[in-house]
mmCIF file of C-alpha atoms in Angstrom:
data_model
loop_
_atom_site.group_PDB
_atom_site.id
_atom_site.type_symbol
_atom_site.label_atom_id
_atom_site.label_comp_id
_atom_site.label_asym_id
_atom_site.label_seq_id
_atom_site.Cartn_x
_atom_site.Cartn_y
_atom_site.Cartn_z
ATOM 1 C CA MET A 1 16.110 -67.852 101.764
ATOM 2 C CA GLY A 2 14.287 -68.879 98.665
ATOM 3 C CA THR A 3 13.636 -72.351 97.311
ATOM 4 C CA ALA A 4 14.985 -72.130 93.622
ATOM 5 C CA LYS A 5 17.322 -74.796 92.666
ATOM 6 C CA VAL A 6 18.895 -72.620 90.119
ATOM 7 C CA GLY A 7 19.277 -68.998 89.810
ATOM 8 C CA ILE A 8 19.910 -67.271 86.401
ATOM 9 C CA LEU A 9 21.137 -63.870 86.084
ATOM 10 C CA TYR A 10 21.145 -62.030 82.682
ATOM 11 C CA VAL A 11 23.586 -59.058 82.462
ATOM 12 C CA HIS A 12 22.995 -56.418 79.862
ATOM 13 C CA GLY A 13 25.486 -55.933 77.036
ATOM 14 C CA ILE A 14 24.753 -53.117 74.663
ATOM 15 C CA GLY A 15 22.004 -50.842 73.486
ATOM 16 C CA THR A 16 19.370 -48.823 75.309
ATOM 17 C CA GLN A 17 16.661 -51.355 75.828
ATOM 18 C CA GLY A 18 16.226 -50.355 79.544
ATOM 19 C CA HIS A 19 15.563 -52.561 82.636
ATOM 20 C CA ASN A 20 13.211 -55.005 80.854
ATOM 21 C CA PHE A 21 15.859 -55.830 78.276
ATOM 22 C CA ALA A 22 15.904 -59.598 79.405
ATOM 23 C CA ASP A 23 12.070 -60.043 79.678
ATOM 24 C CA ARG A 24 11.853 -61.785 76.245
ATOM 25 C CA ASP A 25 15.059 -63.814 76.928
ATOM 26 C CA ILE A 26 13.596 -65.077 80.242
ATOM 27 C CA ALA A 27 10.221 -65.881 78.633
ATOM 28 C CA LEU A 28 12.078 -68.030 75.893
ATOM 29 C CA MET A 29 13.969 -69.738 78.622
ATOM 30 C CA GLN A 30 10.945 -70.477 80.672
ATOM 31 C CA LYS A 31 9.185 -71.939 77.662
ATOM 32 C CA MET A 32 12.303 -74.139 76.766
ATOM 33 C CA LEU A 33 12.532 -75.427 80.366
ATOM 34 C CA GLY A 34 8.891 -76.279 80.584
ATOM 35 C CA GLU A 35 7.956 -77.838 84.044
ATOM 36 C CA HIS A 36 11.590 -77.342 85.157
ATOM 37 C CA ALA A 37 11.032 -73.533 85.120
ATOM 38 C CA GLU A 38 9.190 -73.499 88.381
ATOM 39 C CA HIS A 39 12.547 -74.426 90.063
ATOM 40 C CA VAL A 40 14.452 -71.548 88.573
ATOM 41 C CA ALA A 41 14.679 -67.932 89.750
ATOM 42 C CA PHE A 42 15.313 -65.292 87.210
ATOM 43 C CA SER A 43 16.915 -61.912 87.477
ATOM 44 C CA SER A 44 18.590 -59.297 85.211
ATOM 45 C CA TYR A 45 20.858 -56.419 85.498
ATOM 46 C CA CYS A 46 20.944 -53.350 83.171
ATOM 47 C CA TRP A 47 23.960 -51.207 83.871
ATOM 48 C CA GLN A 48 23.365 -49.040 80.712
ATOM 49 C CA SER A 49 20.959 -46.689 82.683
ATOM 50 C CA LEU A 50 23.855 -45.436 84.631
ATOM 51 C CA ILE A 51 25.626 -44.059 81.649
ATOM 52 C CA GLU A 52 22.647 -43.150 79.350
ATOM 53 C CA PRO A 53 21.994 -39.605 80.867
ATOM 54 C CA ARG A 54 25.602 -38.650 80.009
ATOM 55 C CA GLU A 55 25.260 -39.836 76.533
ATOM 56 C CA ARG A 56 21.983 -37.917 76.114
ATOM 57 C CA GLU A 57 23.612 -34.814 77.422
ATOM 58 C CA LEU A 58 26.480 -35.046 75.004
ATOM 59 C CA MET A 59 23.890 -35.291 72.047
ATOM 60 C CA GLN A 60 21.893 -32.195 73.331
ATOM 61 C CA LYS A 61 25.109 -30.097 73.756
ATOM 62 C CA ASN A 62 25.891 -30.757 70.264
ATOM 63 C CA GLN A 63 22.762 -30.241 68.142
ATOM 64 C CA ARG A 64 24.576 -28.916 64.990
ATOM 65 C CA VAL A 65 26.880 -31.807 64.363
ATOM 66 C CA GLY A 66 26.455 -33.948 61.236
ATOM 67 C CA TRP A 67 25.771 -37.624 60.916
ATOM 68 C CA ARG A 68 23.674 -37.512 64.161
ATOM 69 C CA PHE A 69 22.564 -41.102 63.926
ATOM 70 C CA LEU A 70 26.127 -42.505 63.591
ATOM 71 C CA ARG A 71 27.294 -40.100 66.327
ATOM 72 C CA ARG A 72 24.515 -41.394 68.508
ATOM 73 C CA LEU A 73 25.560 -44.857 67.895
ATOM 74 C CA LEU A 74 29.192 -44.000 68.745
ATOM 75 C CA ALA A 75 28.079 -42.192 71.924
ATOM 76 C CA SER A 76 25.876 -45.202 72.936
ATOM 77 C CA TYR A 77 28.107 -48.069 72.082
ATOM 78 C CA GLY A 78 31.636 -46.737 72.058
ATOM 79 C CA GLY A 79 30.864 -44.401 74.962
ATOM 80 C CA ASP A 80 29.954 -47.262 77.114
ATOM 81 C CA ALA A 81 33.241 -48.893 76.787
ATOM 82 C CA LEU A 82 35.184 -45.619 77.070
ATOM 83 C CA CYS A 83 33.379 -44.756 80.419
ATOM 84 C CA TYR A 84 33.903 -48.163 81.798
ATOM 85 C CA GLN A 85 37.471 -47.713 82.697
ATOM 86 C CA PRO A 86 38.799 -48.573 86.228
ATOM 87 C CA ARG A 87 40.194 -45.611 88.117
ATOM 88 C CA HIS A 88 41.863 -45.734 91.718
ATOM 89 C CA GLY A 89 40.557 -43.374 94.201
ATOM 90 C CA LEU A 90 37.599 -41.897 92.310
ATOM 91 C CA ASP A 91 33.892 -42.660 92.048
ATOM 92 C CA SER A 92 33.375 -43.794 88.598
ATOM 93 C CA PHE A 93 31.051 -45.663 86.128
ATOM 94 C CA TYR A 94 33.313 -48.695 86.827
ATOM 95 C CA LYS A 95 32.480 -48.866 90.457
ATOM 96 C CA GLU A 96 28.823 -47.819 90.016
ATOM 97 C CA ALA A 97 28.404 -50.656 87.453
ATOM 98 C CA HIS A 98 29.915 -53.178 90.058
ATOM 99 C CA ARG A 99 27.760 -51.945 92.780
ATOM 100 C CA GLY A 100 24.717 -52.609 90.698
ATOM 101 C CA LEU A 101 25.920 -56.074 89.751
ATOM 102 C CA ASP A 102 26.667 -56.798 93.350
ATOM 103 C CA ASN A 103 23.029 -55.766 94.348
ATOM 104 C CA ALA A 104 21.541 -57.913 91.413
ATOM 105 C CA LEU A 105 23.404 -61.002 92.681
ATOM 106 C CA LEU A 106 22.235 -60.443 96.234
ATOM 107 C CA ILE A 107 18.788 -60.165 95.271
ATOM 108 C CA LEU A 108 18.967 -63.490 93.279
ATOM 109 C CA HIS A 109 20.886 -65.060 96.087
ATOM 110 C CA HIS A 110 17.937 -64.490 98.487
ATOM 111 C CA LYS A 111 15.586 -66.304 95.821
ATOM 112 C CA MET A 112 17.693 -69.449 95.787
ATOM 113 C CA ALA A 113 17.916 -72.422 98.058
ATOM 114 C CA LYS A 114 20.825 -72.813 100.262
ATOM 115 C CA ASP A 115 22.274 -75.481 97.889
ATOM 116 C CA GLY A 116 21.078 -73.700 94.791
ATOM 117 C CA LYS A 117 23.399 -72.966 91.856
ATOM 118 C CA LEU A 118 24.129 -69.879 89.939
ATOM 119 C CA ILE A 119 24.320 -69.324 86.197
ATOM 120 C CA ILE A 120 25.245 -65.977 84.753
ATOM 121 C CA VAL A 121 24.475 -65.035 81.114
ATOM 122 C CA ALA A 122 26.434 -61.959 80.137
ATOM 123 C CA HIS A 123 26.445 -60.239 76.797
ATOM 124 C CA SER A 124 28.961 -57.907 75.064
ATOM 125 C CA LEU A 125 30.361 -55.268 77.517
ATOM 126 C CA GLY A 126 28.493 -57.088 80.219
ATOM 127 C CA THR A 127 30.943 -59.941 79.835
ATOM 128 C CA ILE A 128 33.786 -57.598 80.721
ATOM 129 C CA ILE A 129 31.862 -56.212 83.735
ATOM 130 C CA VAL A 130 31.198 -59.653 85.102
ATOM 131 C CA ASN A 131 34.738 -60.734 84.406
ATOM 132 C CA ASN A 132 36.175 -57.721 86.440
ATOM 133 C CA PHE A 133 33.624 -58.020 89.143
ATOM 134 C CA ILE A 134 34.704 -61.574 89.818
ATOM 135 C CA TRP A 135 38.370 -60.512 89.461
ATOM 136 C CA ASP A 136 37.952 -57.795 92.109
ATOM 137 C CA TYR A 137 36.136 -60.149 94.430
ATOM 138 C CA GLN A 138 39.010 -62.634 94.128
ATOM 139 C CA ASN A 139 41.917 -60.086 94.352
ATOM 140 C CA GLU A 140 42.074 -57.884 97.307
ATOM 141 C CA GLY A 141 43.582 -54.441 96.576
ATOM 142 C CA SER A 142 42.275 -54.422 92.943
ATOM 143 C CA VAL A 143 40.611 -51.200 91.619
ATOM 144 C CA GLY A 144 37.017 -52.142 92.566
ATOM 145 C CA ALA A 145 37.574 -54.364 95.513
ATOM 146 C CA ALA A 146 36.451 -51.898 98.038
ATOM 147 C CA ALA A 147 33.635 -50.371 95.778
ATOM 148 C CA TYR A 148 30.892 -52.795 97.023
ATOM 149 C CA GLU A 149 30.238 -55.718 99.469
ATOM 150 C CA PRO A 150 30.904 -58.612 97.073
ATOM 151 C CA ALA A 151 28.102 -61.183 96.792
ATOM 152 C CA GLY A 152 30.540 -63.941 97.496
ATOM 153 C CA SER A 153 27.823 -66.393 98.655
ATOM 154 C CA ALA A 154 26.350 -66.179 95.306
ATOM 155 C CA LEU A 155 29.558 -66.239 93.222
ATOM 156 C CA ASP A 156 30.865 -69.216 95.173
ATOM 157 C CA ARG A 157 27.904 -71.223 93.803
ATOM 158 C CA LEU A 158 28.669 -70.211 90.275
ATOM 159 C CA SER A 159 28.027 -73.404 88.147
ATOM 160 C CA VAL A 160 27.990 -71.993 84.595
ATOM 161 C CA LEU A 161 29.330 -68.712 83.177
ATOM 162 C CA TYR A 162 28.038 -67.752 79.680
ATOM 163 C CA THR A 163 29.699 -65.013 77.758
ATOM 164 C CA LEU A 164 27.947 -64.095 74.624
ATOM 165 C CA GLY A 165 29.603 -62.035 71.965
ATOM 166 C CA SER A 166 32.464 -61.137 74.392
ATOM 167 C CA PRO A 167 35.183 -58.655 73.475
ATOM 168 C CA LEU A 168 37.303 -59.891 76.351
ATOM 169 C CA SER A 169 40.172 -60.748 73.826
ATOM 170 C CA VAL A 170 40.268 -57.022 72.784
ATOM 171 C CA TRP A 171 40.191 -55.965 76.415
ATOM 172 C CA SER A 172 43.038 -58.235 77.248
ATOM 173 C CA MET A 173 45.261 -56.154 74.923
ATOM 174 C CA ARG A 174 45.556 -53.628 77.864
ATOM 175 C CA PHE A 175 47.983 -56.139 79.357
ATOM 176 C CA PRO A 176 51.322 -56.914 77.553
ATOM 177 C CA ASP A 177 50.723 -60.730 77.952
ATOM 178 C CA GLY A 178 46.958 -60.896 77.801
ATOM 179 C CA GLY A 179 46.636 -60.797 81.637
ATOM 180 C CA THR A 180 45.561 -63.468 84.019
ATOM 181 C CA PRO A 181 42.079 -65.205 83.905
ATOM 182 C CA ILE A 182 39.525 -65.336 86.712
ATOM 183 C CA SER A 183 39.504 -68.361 88.896
ATOM 184 C CA LEU A 184 36.411 -70.638 88.541
ATOM 185 C CA PRO A 185 34.818 -72.578 91.342
ATOM 186 C CA SER A 186 35.503 -76.245 91.302
ATOM 187 C CA GLY A 187 33.415 -77.834 88.554
ATOM 188 C CA CYS A 188 32.304 -74.515 86.992
ATOM 189 C CA LEU A 189 31.978 -74.295 83.333
ATOM 190 C CA TRP A 190 32.747 -71.088 81.251
ATOM 191 C CA ARG A 191 31.004 -71.273 77.906
ATOM 192 C CA ASN A 192 32.105 -68.530 75.484
ATOM 193 C CA ILE A 193 29.958 -68.351 72.401
ATOM 194 C CA TYR A 194 30.906 -66.191 69.492
ATOM 195 C CA SER A 195 29.551 -65.864 66.009
ATOM 196 C CA PRO A 196 31.982 -65.805 63.009
ATOM 197 C CA ALA A 197 30.175 -62.787 61.737
ATOM 198 C CA ASP A 198 30.193 -60.856 65.027
ATOM 199 C CA ILE A 199 33.087 -58.419 64.946
ATOM 200 C CA ILE A 200 32.663 -57.652 68.705
ATOM 201 C CA GLY A 201 32.682 -61.333 69.812
ATOM 202 C CA TRP A 202 36.009 -63.364 69.958
ATOM 203 C CA PRO A 203 37.341 -66.677 71.260
ATOM 204 C CA ILE A 204 38.765 -66.394 74.607
ATOM 205 C CA ARG A 205 41.067 -69.466 74.946
ATOM 206 C CA THR A 206 43.278 -67.858 72.298
ATOM 207 C CA ILE A 207 44.242 -64.996 74.642
ATOM 208 C CA ASN A 208 47.299 -66.755 76.217
ATOM 209 C CA SER A 209 48.335 -70.113 77.651
ATOM 210 C CA ALA A 210 46.645 -69.285 80.897
ATOM 211 C CA TYR A 211 43.272 -68.989 79.275
ATOM 212 C CA MET A 212 44.024 -72.019 76.966
ATOM 213 C CA THR A 213 44.533 -74.300 79.978
ATOM 214 C CA LEU A 214 41.889 -72.770 82.268
ATOM 215 C CA PRO A 215 39.708 -75.821 83.540
ATOM 216 C CA GLY A 216 36.070 -75.374 82.351
ATOM 217 C CA LEU A 217 36.640 -72.708 79.714
ATOM 218 C CA ARG A 218 35.466 -73.508 76.219
ATOM 219 C CA ASP A 219 34.833 -71.487 73.132
ATOM 220 C CA PHE A 220 31.808 -72.214 70.968
ATOM 221 C CA ARG A 221 31.806 -71.028 67.279
ATOM 222 C CA MET A 222 28.216 -70.624 66.533
ATOM 223 C CA TRP A 223 26.059 -68.983 63.902
ATOM 224 C CA VAL A 224 23.295 -66.978 65.400
ATOM 225 C CA GLY A 225 20.595 -64.623 64.093
ATOM 226 C CA GLY A 226 17.989 -64.575 61.370
ATOM 227 C CA ILE A 227 18.203 -64.240 57.631
ATOM 228 C CA LEU A 228 19.079 -60.419 58.001
ATOM 229 C CA THR A 229 21.590 -60.607 60.760
ATOM 230 C CA ARG A 230 23.169 -64.221 60.487
ATOM 231 C CA TRP A 231 25.770 -63.269 57.965
ATOM 232 C CA ASN A 232 26.803 -59.756 59.359
ATOM 233 C CA PRO A 233 27.809 -58.012 62.576
ATOM 234 C CA GLY A 234 24.162 -57.499 63.425
ATOM 235 C CA SER A 235 24.470 -61.131 64.826
ATOM 236 C CA HIS A 236 25.907 -59.420 67.804
ATOM 237 C CA LEU A 237 22.516 -58.699 69.002
ATOM 238 C CA ALA A 238 21.121 -62.164 68.429
ATOM 239 C CA TYR A 239 22.686 -64.513 70.946
ATOM 240 C CA ALA A 240 20.211 -64.708 73.824
ATOM 241 C CA ARG A 241 17.319 -65.272 71.429
ATOM 242 C CA SER A 242 19.057 -67.978 69.414
ATOM 243 C CA LYS A 243 17.310 -71.399 69.921
ATOM 244 C CA LYS A 244 20.673 -73.088 70.049
ATOM 245 C CA VAL A 245 21.998 -70.851 72.797
ATOM 246 C CA VAL A 246 18.713 -71.039 74.811
ATOM 247 C CA LYS A 247 18.754 -74.846 74.555
ATOM 248 C CA MET A 248 22.336 -75.093 75.752
ATOM 249 C CA ILE A 249 21.465 -72.947 78.816
ATOM 250 C CA ALA A 250 18.320 -74.901 79.382
ATOM 251 C CA ASP A 251 20.263 -78.184 79.037
ATOM 252 C CA ASP A 252 22.753 -76.943 81.804
ATOM 253 C CA VAL A 253 19.832 -76.067 84.130
ATOM 254 C CA VAL A 254 18.334 -79.551 83.736
ATOM 255 C CA ARG A 255 21.851 -81.073 84.283
ATOM 256 C CA ILE A 256 22.357 -78.956 87.470
ATOM 257 C CA MET A 257 18.997 -80.115 88.736
ATOM 258 C CA ALA A 258 19.648 -83.888 88.249
#
């Protein structure tokens, strides 16, 4: 067992940055934390590498189609969401993604002290994966419940869940009433941050009354991005490097340590 007072897990959301997608985000967080950073363990989980070979194969099979750049974007971004569909009784990207998240949580758990607290920072489709992972852990018999050995010891110590640019409101349309939210450990905060210019990120509390009254859940309407992205959908890629977002997470770390 490690000694870190806080463990922060960054979960990949969109694009093909690879396993080092969070390196810059972690560096920014360490700089913001200053001397407090030595008490924080960092980890990241990139699920995109599981599906990227299929997307490349699709493009290779179709060399003569037009608008290849836009098709590549559709295959990369839309394909991720389409492939991440729960299926009973079959090995699937859904289960593979959850196994990988489980492993990432266990690795981080071993870096943390016994009384250490967990913060998850998830982006875009990664917020759906984290949400479903927690749901499966909490609900025996759900699609992915038997796909992995849930990192319950880590999830039970979840102190803050950050969802950045989350399409959970759109995902909830799969259910006639919007569905039931995950349960949060006592005292856990769920901070959902969305930019008004981000067409993928939505408020979550507006899904239904169950989300509206969920203790700890709060939506934050926040402009993110620079001069080229702040005012348009490109803001979807700017959350984790926004100084406002980084400071909010850092403040939570310091608060937890106090």
